[in-house]
mmCIF file of C-alpha atoms in Angstrom:
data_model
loop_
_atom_site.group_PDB
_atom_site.id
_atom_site.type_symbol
_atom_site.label_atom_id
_atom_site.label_comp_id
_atom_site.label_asym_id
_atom_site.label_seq_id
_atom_site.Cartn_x
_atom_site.Cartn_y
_atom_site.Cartn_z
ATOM 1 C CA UNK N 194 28.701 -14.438 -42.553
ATOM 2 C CA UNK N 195 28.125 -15.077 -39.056
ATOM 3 C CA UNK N 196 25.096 -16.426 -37.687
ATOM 4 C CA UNK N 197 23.727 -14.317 -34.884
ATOM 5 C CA UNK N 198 22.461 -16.722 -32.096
ATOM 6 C CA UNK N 199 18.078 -16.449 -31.778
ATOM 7 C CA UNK N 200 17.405 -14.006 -29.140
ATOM 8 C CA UNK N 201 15.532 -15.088 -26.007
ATOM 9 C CA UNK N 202 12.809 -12.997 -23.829
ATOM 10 C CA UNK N 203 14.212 -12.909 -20.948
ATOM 11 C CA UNK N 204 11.646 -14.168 -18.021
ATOM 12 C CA UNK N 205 11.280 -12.036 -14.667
ATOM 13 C CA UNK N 206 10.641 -14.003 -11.629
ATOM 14 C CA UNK N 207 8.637 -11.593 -9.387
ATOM 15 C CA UNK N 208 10.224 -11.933 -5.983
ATOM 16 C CA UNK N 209 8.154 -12.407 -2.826
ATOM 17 C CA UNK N 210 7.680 -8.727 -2.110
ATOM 18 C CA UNK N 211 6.063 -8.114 -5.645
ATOM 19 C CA UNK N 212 3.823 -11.098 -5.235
ATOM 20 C CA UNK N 213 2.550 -9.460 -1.642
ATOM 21 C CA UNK N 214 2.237 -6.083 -3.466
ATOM 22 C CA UNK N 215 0.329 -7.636 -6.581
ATOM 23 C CA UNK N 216 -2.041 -9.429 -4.239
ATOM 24 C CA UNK N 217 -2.640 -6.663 -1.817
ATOM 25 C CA UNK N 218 -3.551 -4.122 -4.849
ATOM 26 C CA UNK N 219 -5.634 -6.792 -6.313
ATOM 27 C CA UNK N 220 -7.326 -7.182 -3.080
ATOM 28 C CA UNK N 221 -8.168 -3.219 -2.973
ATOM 29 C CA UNK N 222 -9.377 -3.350 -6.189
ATOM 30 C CA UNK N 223 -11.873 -5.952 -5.359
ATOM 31 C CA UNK N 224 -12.527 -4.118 -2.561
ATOM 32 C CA UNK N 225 -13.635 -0.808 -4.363
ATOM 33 C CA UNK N 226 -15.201 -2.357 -7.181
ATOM 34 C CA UNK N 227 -17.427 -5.150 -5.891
ATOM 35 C CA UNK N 228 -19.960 -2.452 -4.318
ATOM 36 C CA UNK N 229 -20.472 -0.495 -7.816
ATOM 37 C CA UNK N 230 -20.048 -3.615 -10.540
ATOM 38 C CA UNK N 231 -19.900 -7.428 -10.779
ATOM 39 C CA UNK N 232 -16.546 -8.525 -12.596
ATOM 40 C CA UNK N 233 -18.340 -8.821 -15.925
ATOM 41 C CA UNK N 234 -19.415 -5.265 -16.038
ATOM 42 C CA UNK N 235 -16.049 -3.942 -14.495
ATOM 43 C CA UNK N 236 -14.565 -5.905 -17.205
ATOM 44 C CA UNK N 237 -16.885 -4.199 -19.548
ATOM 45 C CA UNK N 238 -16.301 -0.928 -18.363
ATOM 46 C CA UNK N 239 -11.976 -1.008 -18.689
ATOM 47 C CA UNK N 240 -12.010 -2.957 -21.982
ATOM 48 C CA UNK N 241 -10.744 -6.171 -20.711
ATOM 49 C CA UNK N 242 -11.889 -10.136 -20.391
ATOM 50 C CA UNK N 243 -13.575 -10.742 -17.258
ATOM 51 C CA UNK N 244 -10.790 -13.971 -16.598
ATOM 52 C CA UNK N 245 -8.539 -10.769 -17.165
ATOM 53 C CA UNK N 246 -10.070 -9.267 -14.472
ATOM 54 C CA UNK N 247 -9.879 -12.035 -12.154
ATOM 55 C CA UNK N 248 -6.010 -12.363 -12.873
ATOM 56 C CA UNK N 249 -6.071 -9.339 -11.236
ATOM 57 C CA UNK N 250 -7.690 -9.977 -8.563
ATOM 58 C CA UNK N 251 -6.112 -12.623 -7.272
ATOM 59 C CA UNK N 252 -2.532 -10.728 -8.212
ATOM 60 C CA UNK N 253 -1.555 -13.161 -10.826
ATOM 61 C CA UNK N 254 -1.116 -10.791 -13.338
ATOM 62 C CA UNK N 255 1.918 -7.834 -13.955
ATOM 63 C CA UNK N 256 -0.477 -4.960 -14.792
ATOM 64 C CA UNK N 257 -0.068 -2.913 -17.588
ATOM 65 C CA UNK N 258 0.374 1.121 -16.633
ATOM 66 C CA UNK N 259 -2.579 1.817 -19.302
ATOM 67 C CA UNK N 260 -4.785 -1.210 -17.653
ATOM 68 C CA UNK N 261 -3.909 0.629 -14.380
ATOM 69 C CA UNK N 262 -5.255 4.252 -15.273
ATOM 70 C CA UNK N 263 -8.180 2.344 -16.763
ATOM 71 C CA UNK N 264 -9.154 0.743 -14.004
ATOM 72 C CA UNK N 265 -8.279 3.827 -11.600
ATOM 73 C CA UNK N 266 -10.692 6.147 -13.811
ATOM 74 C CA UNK N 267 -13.705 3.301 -13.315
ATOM 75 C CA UNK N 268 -13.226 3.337 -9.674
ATOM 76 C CA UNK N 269 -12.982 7.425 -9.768
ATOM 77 C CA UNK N 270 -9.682 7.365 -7.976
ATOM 78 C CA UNK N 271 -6.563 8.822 -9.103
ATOM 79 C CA UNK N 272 -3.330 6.555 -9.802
ATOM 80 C CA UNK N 273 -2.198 7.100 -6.994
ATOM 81 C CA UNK N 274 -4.516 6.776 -4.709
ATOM 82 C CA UNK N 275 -5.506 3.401 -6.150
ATOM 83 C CA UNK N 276 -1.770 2.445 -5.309
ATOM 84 C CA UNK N 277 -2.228 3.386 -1.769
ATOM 85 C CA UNK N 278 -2.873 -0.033 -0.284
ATOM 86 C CA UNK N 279 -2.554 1.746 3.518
ATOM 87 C CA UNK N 280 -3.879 4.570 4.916
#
């Protein structure tokens, strides 16, 4: 029988445009949460760690679509106007 070879995740490298976007949408989150709720209660409030919360933030993180809706609800904006980094 053969032996199949072990299969490997493959690893995205987010390219410079992605890192911009991540950064910018982190930055409008901070933005529209920091007047309603410290990072601790935001945290609290979408069902993450607060050091989650910071990854995001400071656009470190590849959000999750559900983290996203979360975290659109809490600010009382939908998706898409979350996404909207420019008006």
């Amino acid at each position: 029988m053969q032996r199949l070879r072990p299969r490997t995740r493959k690893r995205h490298e987010p390219s410079a445009e992605e890192l911009a976007f991540r950064r910018a949408l982190g930055q409008r989150i901070r933005d529209l949460r920091s007047p309603h709720y410290s990072q601790d209660e935001f945290a609290e409030v979408i069902d993450v760690f607060r050091s989650h919360v910071s990854t995001i933030e400071n656009g470190k993180t590849d959000l999750k679509l559900s983290t996203l809706l979360r975290i659109a609800a809490a600010l009382k904006l939908s998706p898409e106007d979350l996404l909207r980094l420019a008006d």
